[in-house]
mmCIF file of C-alpha atoms in Angstrom:
data_model
loop_
_atom_site.group_PDB
_atom_site.id
_atom_site.type_symbol
_atom_site.label_atom_id
_atom_site.label_comp_id
_atom_site.label_asym_id
_atom_site.label_seq_id
_atom_site.Cartn_x
_atom_site.Cartn_y
_atom_site.Cartn_z
ATOM 1 C CA UNK A 1 -1.863 26.679 19.988
ATOM 2 C CA UNK A 2 -0.973 30.320 20.417
ATOM 3 C CA UNK A 3 -2.684 32.758 22.729
ATOM 4 C CA UNK A 4 -4.613 35.576 21.046
ATOM 5 C CA UNK A 5 -3.803 38.512 23.331
ATOM 6 C CA UNK A 6 -5.775 41.738 22.990
ATOM 7 C CA UNK A 7 -6.559 44.866 24.986
ATOM 8 C CA UNK A 8 -9.983 46.376 25.526
ATOM 9 C CA UNK A 9 -11.668 48.872 27.816
ATOM 10 C CA UNK A 10 -12.493 47.657 31.312
ATOM 11 C CA UNK A 11 -16.059 46.467 31.818
ATOM 12 C CA UNK A 12 -17.767 46.394 35.200
ATOM 13 C CA UNK A 13 -17.889 42.586 35.068
ATOM 14 C CA UNK A 14 -14.047 42.519 34.936
ATOM 15 C CA UNK A 15 -13.689 44.019 38.412
ATOM 16 C CA UNK A 16 -14.635 40.876 40.325
ATOM 17 C CA UNK A 17 -11.982 38.941 38.417
ATOM 18 C CA UNK A 18 -9.394 41.668 39.062
ATOM 19 C CA UNK A 19 -10.255 41.477 42.763
ATOM 20 C CA UNK A 20 -9.681 37.710 42.692
ATOM 21 C CA UNK A 21 -6.316 38.211 40.963
ATOM 22 C CA UNK A 22 -5.273 40.752 43.613
ATOM 23 C CA UNK A 23 -6.104 38.222 46.348
ATOM 24 C CA UNK A 24 -4.317 35.240 44.793
ATOM 25 C CA UNK A 25 -1.818 34.132 47.483
ATOM 26 C CA UNK A 26 1.037 33.774 44.977
ATOM 27 C CA UNK A 27 0.326 37.222 43.518
ATOM 28 C CA UNK A 28 0.416 38.694 47.030
ATOM 29 C CA UNK A 29 3.672 36.873 47.799
ATOM 30 C CA UNK A 30 5.367 38.003 44.590
ATOM 31 C CA UNK A 31 4.135 41.591 44.579
ATOM 32 C CA UNK A 32 4.304 42.328 48.329
ATOM 33 C CA UNK A 33 1.085 44.294 47.763
ATOM 34 C CA UNK A 34 -1.565 44.109 50.462
ATOM 35 C CA UNK A 35 -4.848 43.177 48.798
ATOM 36 C CA UNK A 36 -7.878 45.338 49.486
ATOM 37 C CA UNK A 37 -11.164 44.077 50.891
ATOM 38 C CA UNK A 38 -13.887 43.969 48.255
ATOM 39 C CA UNK A 39 -15.567 47.276 49.207
ATOM 40 C CA UNK A 40 -12.273 49.177 49.307
ATOM 41 C CA UNK A 41 -11.176 47.544 46.050
ATOM 42 C CA UNK A 42 -14.390 48.504 44.238
ATOM 43 C CA UNK A 43 -14.261 52.041 45.623
ATOM 44 C CA UNK A 44 -10.618 52.427 44.557
ATOM 45 C CA UNK A 45 -11.400 51.247 41.039
ATOM 46 C CA UNK A 46 -14.512 53.456 40.761
ATOM 47 C CA UNK A 47 -12.804 56.637 41.949
ATOM 48 C CA UNK A 48 -9.025 56.365 41.541
ATOM 49 C CA UNK A 49 -8.829 54.196 38.409
ATOM 50 C CA UNK A 50 -11.937 54.362 36.230
ATOM 51 C CA UNK A 51 -13.011 57.716 37.688
ATOM 52 C CA UNK A 52 -9.697 59.465 37.019
ATOM 53 C CA UNK A 53 -9.335 60.728 33.425
ATOM 54 C CA UNK A 54 -5.520 60.737 33.736
ATOM 55 C CA UNK A 55 -5.451 56.979 34.382
ATOM 56 C CA UNK A 56 -5.207 54.682 31.365
ATOM 57 C CA UNK A 57 -6.324 51.117 32.057
ATOM 58 C CA UNK A 58 -7.040 48.195 29.789
ATOM 59 C CA UNK A 59 -8.383 44.703 30.321
ATOM 60 C CA UNK A 60 -6.125 42.061 28.811
ATOM 61 C CA UNK A 61 -7.964 39.243 27.081
ATOM 62 C CA UNK A 62 -6.638 35.885 25.953
ATOM 63 C CA UNK A 63 -8.691 34.162 23.298
ATOM 64 C CA UNK A 64 -11.524 36.548 24.218
ATOM 65 C CA UNK A 65 -11.532 35.818 27.972
ATOM 66 C CA UNK A 66 -10.384 38.426 30.546
ATOM 67 C CA UNK A 67 -6.921 37.535 31.809
ATOM 68 C CA UNK A 68 -5.857 40.608 33.771
ATOM 69 C CA UNK A 69 -5.220 44.310 33.437
ATOM 70 C CA UNK A 70 -2.525 46.874 32.717
ATOM 71 C CA UNK A 71 -2.779 50.396 34.103
ATOM 72 C CA UNK A 72 -0.814 53.667 33.927
ATOM 73 C CA UNK A 73 -1.224 56.466 36.475
ATOM 74 C CA UNK A 74 0.518 59.597 37.747
ATOM 75 C CA UNK A 75 2.369 59.752 41.062
ATOM 76 C CA UNK A 76 3.469 63.345 41.518
ATOM 77 C CA UNK A 77 5.401 64.062 38.286
ATOM 78 C CA UNK A 78 6.071 60.425 37.305
ATOM 79 C CA UNK A 79 3.919 58.157 35.170
ATOM 80 C CA UNK A 80 3.865 54.567 36.493
ATOM 81 C CA UNK A 81 2.526 51.318 35.133
ATOM 82 C CA UNK A 82 1.353 48.189 36.846
ATOM 83 C CA UNK A 83 -0.370 44.979 35.895
ATOM 84 C CA UNK A 84 -1.958 41.879 37.345
ATOM 85 C CA UNK A 85 -2.671 38.670 35.461
ATOM 86 C CA UNK A 86 -4.441 35.519 36.544
ATOM 87 C CA UNK A 87 -1.954 32.845 37.549
ATOM 88 C CA UNK A 88 -3.113 30.535 34.754
ATOM 89 C CA UNK A 89 -1.657 33.061 32.269
ATOM 90 C CA UNK A 90 1.813 33.269 33.822
ATOM 91 C CA UNK A 91 4.778 31.880 31.894
ATOM 92 C CA UNK A 92 2.942 31.811 28.552
ATOM 93 C CA UNK A 93 4.141 35.099 27.051
ATOM 94 C CA UNK A 94 0.793 36.764 27.749
ATOM 95 C CA UNK A 95 2.377 39.491 29.884
ATOM 96 C CA UNK A 96 4.960 40.338 27.237
ATOM 97 C CA UNK A 97 2.330 40.531 24.498
ATOM 98 C CA UNK A 98 -0.057 42.558 26.648
ATOM 99 C CA UNK A 99 2.549 44.998 27.908
ATOM 100 C CA UNK A 100 3.926 45.491 24.388
ATOM 101 C CA UNK A 101 0.430 46.351 23.133
ATOM 102 C CA UNK A 102 -0.165 48.653 26.094
ATOM 103 C CA UNK A 103 3.104 50.520 25.530
ATOM 104 C CA UNK A 104 2.055 51.228 21.935
ATOM 105 C CA UNK A 105 -0.994 53.079 23.305
ATOM 106 C CA UNK A 106 0.505 54.667 26.446
ATOM 107 C CA UNK A 107 2.722 57.370 24.959
ATOM 108 C CA UNK A 108 4.071 59.039 28.131
ATOM 109 C CA UNK A 109 7.814 58.720 28.550
ATOM 110 C CA UNK A 110 9.620 58.285 30.756
ATOM 111 C CA UNK A 111 7.439 55.555 32.199
ATOM 112 C CA UNK A 112 8.231 53.936 35.553
ATOM 113 C CA UNK A 113 7.565 50.596 37.240
ATOM 114 C CA UNK A 114 8.677 49.400 40.670
ATOM 115 C CA UNK A 115 8.118 45.664 41.130
ATOM 116 C CA UNK A 116 9.176 43.895 44.310
ATOM 117 C CA UNK A 117 12.828 42.917 43.983
ATOM 118 C CA UNK A 118 12.027 39.253 44.597
ATOM 119 C CA UNK A 119 9.568 39.124 41.703
ATOM 120 C CA UNK A 120 12.057 38.014 39.046
ATOM 121 C CA UNK A 121 9.301 37.263 36.509
ATOM 122 C CA UNK A 122 7.931 40.788 36.641
ATOM 123 C CA UNK A 123 11.395 42.338 36.445
ATOM 124 C CA UNK A 124 12.205 40.158 33.399
ATOM 125 C CA UNK A 125 8.908 41.123 31.751
ATOM 126 C CA UNK A 126 9.643 44.819 32.117
ATOM 127 C CA UNK A 127 13.220 44.427 30.893
ATOM 128 C CA UNK A 128 12.009 42.440 27.835
ATOM 129 C CA UNK A 129 9.749 45.403 27.048
ATOM 130 C CA UNK A 130 12.620 47.902 27.129
ATOM 131 C CA UNK A 131 12.652 49.071 30.749
ATOM 132 C CA UNK A 132 16.071 49.516 32.376
ATOM 133 C CA UNK A 133 17.022 49.391 36.023
ATOM 134 C CA UNK A 134 17.325 52.791 37.654
ATOM 135 C CA UNK A 135 17.874 51.980 41.323
ATOM 136 C CA UNK A 136 15.748 50.733 44.181
ATOM 137 C CA UNK A 137 12.941 52.095 46.341
ATOM 138 C CA UNK A 138 11.522 50.874 49.626
ATOM 139 C CA UNK A 139 7.809 50.305 50.188
ATOM 140 C CA UNK A 140 7.252 49.425 53.822
ATOM 141 C CA UNK A 141 9.877 46.806 54.675
ATOM 142 C CA UNK A 142 10.347 45.643 51.082
ATOM 143 C CA UNK A 143 12.902 46.679 48.517
ATOM 144 C CA UNK A 144 11.534 47.232 45.021
ATOM 145 C CA UNK A 145 13.461 47.733 41.798
ATOM 146 C CA UNK A 146 12.813 51.012 39.998
ATOM 147 C CA UNK A 147 12.712 50.517 36.255
ATOM 148 C CA UNK A 148 12.272 53.195 33.608
ATOM 149 C CA UNK A 149 11.312 53.192 29.945
ATOM 150 C CA UNK A 150 12.741 56.224 28.208
ATOM 151 C CA UNK A 151 11.746 55.552 24.612
ATOM 152 C CA UNK A 152 8.806 53.974 22.827
ATOM 153 C CA UNK A 153 8.717 50.274 21.995
ATOM 154 C CA UNK A 154 9.733 49.544 18.375
ATOM 155 C CA UNK A 155 6.740 49.116 16.066
ATOM 156 C CA UNK A 156 7.882 45.727 14.768
ATOM 157 C CA UNK A 157 7.409 44.196 18.223
ATOM 158 C CA UNK A 158 3.659 43.703 17.672
ATOM 159 C CA UNK A 159 1.497 42.714 14.703
ATOM 160 C CA UNK A 160 -0.832 45.693 14.952
ATOM 161 C CA UNK A 161 -2.169 48.108 17.527
ATOM 162 C CA UNK A 162 -4.965 45.870 18.813
ATOM 163 C CA UNK A 163 -3.646 42.346 18.433
ATOM 164 C CA UNK A 164 -0.621 40.267 19.334
ATOM 165 C CA UNK A 165 -1.047 36.670 18.325
ATOM 166 C CA UNK A 166 1.635 34.021 18.731
#
């Protein structure tokens, strides 16, 4: 059975699931991101994500069920992307399909990502989607790998703009 991966706009009901994903102990370990308490998380999403017209965010669904999110935002003069998926979707190609679809819609280039250096799965995902290593950055005590996507993803990498089946 193949996973039917799609993108859609974020719905309010998705936020509780995204909060759970952010708090998953393995996600925290791999990302080295300190999860927010529920109130701070909801406030951040209401104002800095959904409330900011320069942010592009999509819910990733697998067979119709929310599986995570992909988001692009500006930090000074650089456009960054990030993503979080539920652990049950790791290692199934969902991230590759979702990120490929997202990159077809997010047209800004260059596009940056800076996963924790110890998160080999995330680094591999970004490299599979065309990002190249461009150095390292430090966040707190942790070294992260700076990756950059200079050109758009080839059109043949997905079936159509809204769907990436297996």
